[in-house]
Coordinates of C-alpha atoms in Angstrom, one line a residue:
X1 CA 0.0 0.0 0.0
X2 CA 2.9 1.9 1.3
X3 CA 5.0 1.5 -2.0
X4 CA 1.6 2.5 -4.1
X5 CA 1.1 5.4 -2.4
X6 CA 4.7 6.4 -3.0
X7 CA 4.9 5.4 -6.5
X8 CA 2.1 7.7 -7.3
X9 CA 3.3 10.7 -5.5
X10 CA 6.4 10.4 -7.9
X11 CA 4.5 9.7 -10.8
X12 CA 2.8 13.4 -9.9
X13 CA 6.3 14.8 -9.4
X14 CA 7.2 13.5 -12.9
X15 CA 4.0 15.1 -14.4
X16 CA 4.3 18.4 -13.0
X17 CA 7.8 18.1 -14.1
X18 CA 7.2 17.8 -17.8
X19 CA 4.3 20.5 -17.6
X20 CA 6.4 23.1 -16.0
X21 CA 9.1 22.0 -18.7
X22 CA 6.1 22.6 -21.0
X23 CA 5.3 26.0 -19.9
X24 CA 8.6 27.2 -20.5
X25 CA 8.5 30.0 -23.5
X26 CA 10.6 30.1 -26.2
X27 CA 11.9 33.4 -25.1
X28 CA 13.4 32.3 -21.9
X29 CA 15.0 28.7 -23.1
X30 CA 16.7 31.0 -25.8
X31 CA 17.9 33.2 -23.0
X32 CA 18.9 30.5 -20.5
X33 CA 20.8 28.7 -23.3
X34 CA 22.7 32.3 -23.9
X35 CA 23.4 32.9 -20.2
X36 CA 25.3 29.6 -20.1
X37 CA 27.0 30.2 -23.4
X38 CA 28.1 33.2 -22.1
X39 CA 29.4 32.0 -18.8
X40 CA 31.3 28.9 -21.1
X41 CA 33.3 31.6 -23.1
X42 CA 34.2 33.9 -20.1
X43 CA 35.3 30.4 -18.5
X44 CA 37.6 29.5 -21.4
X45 CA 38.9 32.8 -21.6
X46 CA 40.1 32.9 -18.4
X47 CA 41.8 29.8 -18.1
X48 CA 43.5 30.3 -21.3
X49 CA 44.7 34.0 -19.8
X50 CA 45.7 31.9 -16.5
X51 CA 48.0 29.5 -18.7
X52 CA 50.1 32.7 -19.9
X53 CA 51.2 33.9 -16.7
X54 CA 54.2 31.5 -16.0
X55 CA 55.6 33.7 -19.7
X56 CA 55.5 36.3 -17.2
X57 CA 59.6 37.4 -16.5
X58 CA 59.4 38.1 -12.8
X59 CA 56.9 37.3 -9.3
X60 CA 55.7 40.6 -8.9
X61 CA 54.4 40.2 -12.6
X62 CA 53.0 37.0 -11.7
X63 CA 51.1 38.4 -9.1
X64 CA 50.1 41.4 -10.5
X65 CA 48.7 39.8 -13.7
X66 CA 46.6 37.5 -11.5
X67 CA 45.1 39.7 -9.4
X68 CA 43.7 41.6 -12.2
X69 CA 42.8 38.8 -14.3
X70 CA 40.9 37.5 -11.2
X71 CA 39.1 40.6 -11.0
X72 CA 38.1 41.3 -14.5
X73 CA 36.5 37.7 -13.9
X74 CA 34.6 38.4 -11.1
X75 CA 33.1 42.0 -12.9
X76 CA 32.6 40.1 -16.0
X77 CA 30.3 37.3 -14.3
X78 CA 28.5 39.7 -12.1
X79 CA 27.8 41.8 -15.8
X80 CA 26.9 38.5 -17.5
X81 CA 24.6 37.6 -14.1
X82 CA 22.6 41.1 -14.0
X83 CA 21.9 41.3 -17.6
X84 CA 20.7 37.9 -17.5
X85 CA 18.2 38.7 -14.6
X86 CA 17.7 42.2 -16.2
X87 CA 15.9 40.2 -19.6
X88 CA 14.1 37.8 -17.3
X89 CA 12.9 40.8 -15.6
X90 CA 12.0 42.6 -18.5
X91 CA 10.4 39.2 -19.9
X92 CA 8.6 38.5 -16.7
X93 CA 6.4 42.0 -17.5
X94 CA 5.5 41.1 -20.6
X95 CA 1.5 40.6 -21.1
X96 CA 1.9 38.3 -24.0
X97 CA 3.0 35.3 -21.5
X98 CA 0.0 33.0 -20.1
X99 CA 0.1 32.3 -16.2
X100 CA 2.3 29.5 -16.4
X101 CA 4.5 30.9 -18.9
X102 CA 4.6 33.8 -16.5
X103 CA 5.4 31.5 -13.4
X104 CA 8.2 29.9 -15.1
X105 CA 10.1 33.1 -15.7
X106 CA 9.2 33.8 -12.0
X107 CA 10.6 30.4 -11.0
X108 CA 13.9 31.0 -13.1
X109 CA 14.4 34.1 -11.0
X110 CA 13.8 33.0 -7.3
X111 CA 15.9 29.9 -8.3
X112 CA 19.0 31.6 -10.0
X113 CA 22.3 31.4 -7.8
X114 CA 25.0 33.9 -8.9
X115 CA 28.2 32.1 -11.4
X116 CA 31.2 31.3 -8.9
X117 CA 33.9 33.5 -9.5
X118 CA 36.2 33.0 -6.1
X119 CA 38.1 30.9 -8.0
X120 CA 38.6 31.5 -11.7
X121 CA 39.2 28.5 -14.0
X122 CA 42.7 27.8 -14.4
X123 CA 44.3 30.4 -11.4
X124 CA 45.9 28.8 -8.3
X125 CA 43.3 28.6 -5.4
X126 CA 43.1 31.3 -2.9
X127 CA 46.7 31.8 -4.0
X128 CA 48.6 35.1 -6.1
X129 CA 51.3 34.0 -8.4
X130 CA 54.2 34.3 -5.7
X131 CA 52.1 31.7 -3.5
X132 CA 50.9 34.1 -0.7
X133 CA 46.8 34.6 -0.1
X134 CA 45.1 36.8 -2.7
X135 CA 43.5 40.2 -1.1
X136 CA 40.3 41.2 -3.4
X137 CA 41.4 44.9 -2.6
X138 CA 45.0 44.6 -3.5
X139 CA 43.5 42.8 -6.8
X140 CA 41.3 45.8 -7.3
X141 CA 43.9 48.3 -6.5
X142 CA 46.3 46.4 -9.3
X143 CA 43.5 46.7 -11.7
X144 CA 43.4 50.1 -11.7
X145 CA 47.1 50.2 -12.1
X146 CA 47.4 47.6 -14.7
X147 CA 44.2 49.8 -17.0
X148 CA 47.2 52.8 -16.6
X149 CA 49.8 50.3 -17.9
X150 CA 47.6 48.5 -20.5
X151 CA 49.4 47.0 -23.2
X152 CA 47.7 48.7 -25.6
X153 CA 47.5 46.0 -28.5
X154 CA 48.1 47.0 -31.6
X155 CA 45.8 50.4 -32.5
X156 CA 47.7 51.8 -35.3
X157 CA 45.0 50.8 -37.8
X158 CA 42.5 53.4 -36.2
X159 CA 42.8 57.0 -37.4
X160 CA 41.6 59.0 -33.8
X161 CA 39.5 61.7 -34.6
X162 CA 41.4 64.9 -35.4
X163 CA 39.5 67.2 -33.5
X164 CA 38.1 69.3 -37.0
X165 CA 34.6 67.4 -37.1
X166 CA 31.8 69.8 -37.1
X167 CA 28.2 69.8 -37.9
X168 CA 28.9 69.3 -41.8
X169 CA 31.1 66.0 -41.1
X170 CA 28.2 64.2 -39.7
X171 CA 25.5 65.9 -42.2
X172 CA 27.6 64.8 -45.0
X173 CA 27.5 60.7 -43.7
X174 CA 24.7 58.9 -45.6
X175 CA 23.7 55.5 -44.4
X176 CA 22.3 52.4 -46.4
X177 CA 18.8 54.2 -48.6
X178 CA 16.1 53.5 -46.7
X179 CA 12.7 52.9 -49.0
X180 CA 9.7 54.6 -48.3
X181 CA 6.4 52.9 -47.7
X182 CA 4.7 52.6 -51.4
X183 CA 4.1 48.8 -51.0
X184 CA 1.3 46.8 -52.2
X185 CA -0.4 46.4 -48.8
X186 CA -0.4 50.7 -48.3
X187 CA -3.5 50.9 -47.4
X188 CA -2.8 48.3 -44.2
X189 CA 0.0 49.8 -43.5
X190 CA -2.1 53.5 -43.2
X191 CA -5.0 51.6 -40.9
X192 CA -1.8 50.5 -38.3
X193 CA -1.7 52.8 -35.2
X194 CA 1.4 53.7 -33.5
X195 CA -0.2 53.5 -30.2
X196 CA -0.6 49.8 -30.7
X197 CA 3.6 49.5 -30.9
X198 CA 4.8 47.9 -27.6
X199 CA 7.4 45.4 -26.8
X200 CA 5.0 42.6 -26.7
X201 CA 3.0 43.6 -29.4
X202 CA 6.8 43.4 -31.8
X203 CA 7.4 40.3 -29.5
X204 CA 4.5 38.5 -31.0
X205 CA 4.9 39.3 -34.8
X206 CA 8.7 38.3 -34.3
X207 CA 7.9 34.7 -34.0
X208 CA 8.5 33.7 -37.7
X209 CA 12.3 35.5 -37.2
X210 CA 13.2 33.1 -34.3
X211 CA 16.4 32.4 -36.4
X212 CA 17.4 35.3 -37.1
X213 CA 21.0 35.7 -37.9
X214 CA 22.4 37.6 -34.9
X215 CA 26.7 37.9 -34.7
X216 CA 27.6 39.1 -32.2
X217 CA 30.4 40.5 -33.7
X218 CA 28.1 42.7 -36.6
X219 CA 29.3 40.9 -39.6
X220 CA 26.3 39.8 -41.5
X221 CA 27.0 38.1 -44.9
X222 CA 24.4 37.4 -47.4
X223 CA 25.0 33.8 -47.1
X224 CA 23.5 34.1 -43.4
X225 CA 20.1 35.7 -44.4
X226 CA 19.9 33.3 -47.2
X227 CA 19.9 30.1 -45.1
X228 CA 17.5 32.3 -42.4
X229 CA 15.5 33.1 -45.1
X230 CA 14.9 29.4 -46.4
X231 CA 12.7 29.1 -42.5
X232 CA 10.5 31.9 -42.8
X233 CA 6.9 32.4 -44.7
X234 CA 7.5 33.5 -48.5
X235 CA 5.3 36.6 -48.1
X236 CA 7.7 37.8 -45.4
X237 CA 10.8 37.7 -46.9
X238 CA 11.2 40.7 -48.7
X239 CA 10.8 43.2 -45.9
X240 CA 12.6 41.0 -44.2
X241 CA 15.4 41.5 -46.5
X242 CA 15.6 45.3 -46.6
X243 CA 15.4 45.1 -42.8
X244 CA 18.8 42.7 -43.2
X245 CA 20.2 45.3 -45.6
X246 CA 19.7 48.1 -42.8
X247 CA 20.8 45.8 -39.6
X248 CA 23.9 44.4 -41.9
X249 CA 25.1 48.7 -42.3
X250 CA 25.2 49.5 -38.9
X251 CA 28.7 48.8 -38.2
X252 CA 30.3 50.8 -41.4
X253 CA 27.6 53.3 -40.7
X254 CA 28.7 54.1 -37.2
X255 CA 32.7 54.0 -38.5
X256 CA 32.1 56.1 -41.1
X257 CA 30.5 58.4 -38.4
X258 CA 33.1 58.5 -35.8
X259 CA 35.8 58.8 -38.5
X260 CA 36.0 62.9 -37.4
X261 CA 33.7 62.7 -34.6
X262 CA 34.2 61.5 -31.0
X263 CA 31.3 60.0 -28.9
X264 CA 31.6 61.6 -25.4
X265 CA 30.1 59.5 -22.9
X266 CA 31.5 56.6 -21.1
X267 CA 30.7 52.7 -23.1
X268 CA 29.7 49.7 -20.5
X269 CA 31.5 46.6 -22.4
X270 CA 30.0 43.2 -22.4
X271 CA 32.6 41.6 -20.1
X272 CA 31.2 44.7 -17.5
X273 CA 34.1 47.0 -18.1
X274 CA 34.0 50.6 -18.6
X275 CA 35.6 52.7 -21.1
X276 CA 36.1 56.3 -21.0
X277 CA 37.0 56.3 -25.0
X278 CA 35.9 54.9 -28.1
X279 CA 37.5 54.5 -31.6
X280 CA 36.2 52.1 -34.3
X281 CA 36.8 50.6 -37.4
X282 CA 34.6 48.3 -39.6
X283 CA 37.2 45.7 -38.2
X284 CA 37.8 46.3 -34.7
X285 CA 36.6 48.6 -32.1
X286 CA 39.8 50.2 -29.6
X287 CA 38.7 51.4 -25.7
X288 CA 40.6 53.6 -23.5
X289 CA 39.9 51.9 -20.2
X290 CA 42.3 53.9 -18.3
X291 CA 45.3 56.1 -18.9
X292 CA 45.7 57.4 -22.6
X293 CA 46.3 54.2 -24.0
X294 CA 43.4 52.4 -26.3
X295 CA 43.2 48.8 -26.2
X296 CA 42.2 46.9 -29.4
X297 CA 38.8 44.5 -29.1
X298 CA 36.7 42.7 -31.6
X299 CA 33.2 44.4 -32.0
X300 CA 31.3 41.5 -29.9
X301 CA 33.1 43.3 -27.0
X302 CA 30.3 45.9 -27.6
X303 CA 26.8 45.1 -26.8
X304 CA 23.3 46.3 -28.6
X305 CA 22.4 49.2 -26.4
X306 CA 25.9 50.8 -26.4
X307 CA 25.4 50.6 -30.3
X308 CA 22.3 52.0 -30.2
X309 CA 22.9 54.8 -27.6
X310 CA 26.2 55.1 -29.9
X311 CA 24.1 55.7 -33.4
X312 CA 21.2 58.2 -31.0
X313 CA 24.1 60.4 -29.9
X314 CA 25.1 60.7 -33.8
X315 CA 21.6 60.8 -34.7
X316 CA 20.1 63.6 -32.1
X317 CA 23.3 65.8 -33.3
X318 CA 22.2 65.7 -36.7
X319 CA 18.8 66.8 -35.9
X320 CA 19.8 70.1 -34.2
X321 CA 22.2 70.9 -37.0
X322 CA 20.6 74.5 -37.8
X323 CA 22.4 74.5 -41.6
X324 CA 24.6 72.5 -43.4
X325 CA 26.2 73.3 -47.2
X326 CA 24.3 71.7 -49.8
X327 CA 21.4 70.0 -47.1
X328 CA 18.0 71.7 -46.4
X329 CA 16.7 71.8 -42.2
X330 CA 14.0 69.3 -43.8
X331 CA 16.5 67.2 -45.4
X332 CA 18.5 67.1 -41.8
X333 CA 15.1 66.2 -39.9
X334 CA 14.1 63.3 -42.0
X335 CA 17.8 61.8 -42.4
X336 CA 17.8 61.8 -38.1
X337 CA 14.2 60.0 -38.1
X338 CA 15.2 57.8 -40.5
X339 CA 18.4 57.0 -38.3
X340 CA 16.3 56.3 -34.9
X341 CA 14.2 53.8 -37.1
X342 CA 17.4 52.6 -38.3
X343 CA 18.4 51.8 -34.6
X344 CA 15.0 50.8 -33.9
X345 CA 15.3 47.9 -36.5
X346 CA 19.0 47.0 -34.8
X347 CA 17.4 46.8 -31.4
X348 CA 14.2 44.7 -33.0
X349 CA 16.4 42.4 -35.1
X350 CA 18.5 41.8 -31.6
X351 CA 15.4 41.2 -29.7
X352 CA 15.6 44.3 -27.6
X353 CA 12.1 45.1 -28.0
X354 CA 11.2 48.2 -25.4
X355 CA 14.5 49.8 -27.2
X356 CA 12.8 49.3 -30.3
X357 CA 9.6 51.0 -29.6
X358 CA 11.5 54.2 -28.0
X359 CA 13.7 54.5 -31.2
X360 CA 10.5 53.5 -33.7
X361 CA 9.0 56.7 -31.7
X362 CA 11.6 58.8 -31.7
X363 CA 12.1 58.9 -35.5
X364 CA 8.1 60.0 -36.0
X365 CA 9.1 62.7 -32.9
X366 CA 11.8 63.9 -35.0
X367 CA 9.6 63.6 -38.9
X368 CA 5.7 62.7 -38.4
X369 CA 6.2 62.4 -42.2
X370 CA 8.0 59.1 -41.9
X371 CA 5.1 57.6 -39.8
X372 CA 4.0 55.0 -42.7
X373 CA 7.7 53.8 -43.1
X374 CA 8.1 53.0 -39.5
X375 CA 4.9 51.4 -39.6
X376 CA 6.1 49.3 -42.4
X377 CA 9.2 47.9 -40.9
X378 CA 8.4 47.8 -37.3
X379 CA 4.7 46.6 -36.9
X380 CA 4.5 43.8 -40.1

């Protein structure tokens, strides 16, 4: 009777197991699975960063070098952990969710422990490199110093911004043509109502571009959207295409912008570091973390929202340009909307979805007259 009654108490466990699993939306599996891919890379990074100390000449190198590597791995966990639980957050608001779906996200939450960091994959533990116990405040303290002596890889490939931009550099940078709105569905397009545009509202007509291609590294190739392409619904590819075409820009856009122009306002990095300066190339982007020295990183150090605050900054300037040679006040206003829909479309294609409504509504802000083409990309 016993071993009845205890067999169908598990049998109950097992079903409520396999509904919760059920429950789960799409959203937060795709999430979770990024989290951990996340904390994989940061892993194998480290280690292989631990195995180059012994090249190190002397102990007080040794030591120095660990201590800050152990602290960059601690920030960049504790980044990687609070954007995680940021976007579950931000999920977990999200009308479009059923109850269940909504409990799950809340279950993820309570249930998340914070990523391990005392001990960094492939440093000594509890030990610095000359074998004494490690002090997380001399570590910090030798991180600061060691963003003063950064190597500074290799940056000769950027040209820094001479200091003669003006309003006329940035008026004079075109991006990709955007097309206007004469479609075949018009008349659709003119019944949508901006007021409808919300994160989950996007979030719900974004379920045919689950594979979108996303780098994170920018560098979209035609061979990517074609194989993407093959998994969506015919009548959707098109516009899907000259979103691609837009998304695909951004990164020589933004180099061509800062080619003469600095941005002024500190960058978060995706590892959680800061940078006080920016320089970029449609190859690499280079970050002053400290001192006057720029350290050279691949543009998947860079995350969606720095882009996109990167792209406002350039696009806001434009708008309050009062004259430019050559470029009418009307032509200035509708080249800045049609940059905030431009970001818009980044943030929508990257799934940043509340992003994507404040930069969809921005560019009508900035030229009511491009209301049907924001329509067009942003709510079909």
């Amino acid at each position: 009777m016993y071993r009845q009654i205890i067999l169908f108490i598990l049998s109950g466990l097992l079903i409520s197991t396999v509904f919760a699993e059920g429950d789960e939306p799409k959203e937060l599996i795709r999430a979770r699975d990024s989290y951990q891919s996340q904390l994989k890379t940061a892993a194998q990074t480290c280690k292989q960063k631990f195995e180059g100390i012994d090249k190190l000449p002397t102990p007080e190198e040794k030591t120095k070098e660990l201590n800050r590597l152990k602290t960059s791995y601690q920030q960049q966990l504790e980044f990687i952990a609070k954007s995680y639980l940021s976007k579950l957050d931000s999920m977990r608001k999200m009308p479009s969710f059923n109850k269940n779906q909504v409990y799950a996200i809340k279950d993820e939450i309570s249930n998340f422990q914070k990523p391990d960091a005392s001990v960094p994959p492939g440093a000594p533990s509890g030990k610095t490199a000359d074998g004494k116990a490690g002090k997380p405040a001399d570590a910090a303290k030798d991180v600061a110093k060691a963003d003063k002596d950064d190597e500074g890889d290799d940056v000769a490939d950027f040209k820094a911004p001479d200091g003669t931009a003006s309003d006329e550099d940035v008026a004079k940078v075109q991006a990709a043509s955007l097309e206007d709105a004469k479609a075949r569905n018009q008349e659709e397009i003119r019944k949508l109502s901006l007021s409808d545009l919300k994160a989950d509202w996007i979030k719900e007509r974004r379920e045919f571009a689950e594979k979108r291609p996303r780098p994170e590294n920018y560098v979209f190739t035609q061979a990517l959207f074609n194989s993407y392409a093959a998994t969506i619904p015919e009548d959707k590819r098109e516009l899907e295409e000259k979103r691609f075409k837009q998304v695909s820009g951004i990164k020589d856009y933004m180099s061509r912008l800062m080619e003469r122009n600095t941005y002024p306002r500190p960058i978060t990095l995706k590892n959680g570091g800061r940078a006080t300066g920016i320089m970029v190339n449609p190859n690499f982007i280079a970050v002053k973390t400290g001192g006057k020295k720029y350290k050279r990183l691949g543009w998947d150090a860079l995350p969606v929202n720095e882009s996109a605050s990167i792209l406002e900054y350039f696009a806001t300037m434009r708008l309050k340009i009062s004259a430019a040679p050559n470029i009418s006040k009307e032509q200035l206003r509708r080249e800045a909307a049609e940059d905030f829909l431009r970001i818009g479309m980044l943030c929508d294609w990257y799934e940043e979805y509340e992003d994507a409504v404040k930069y969809a509504k921005k560019a009508v802000e900035a030229d009511p007259k491009i209301e049907d083409i924001v329509k067009k990309y942003m709510m079909q």
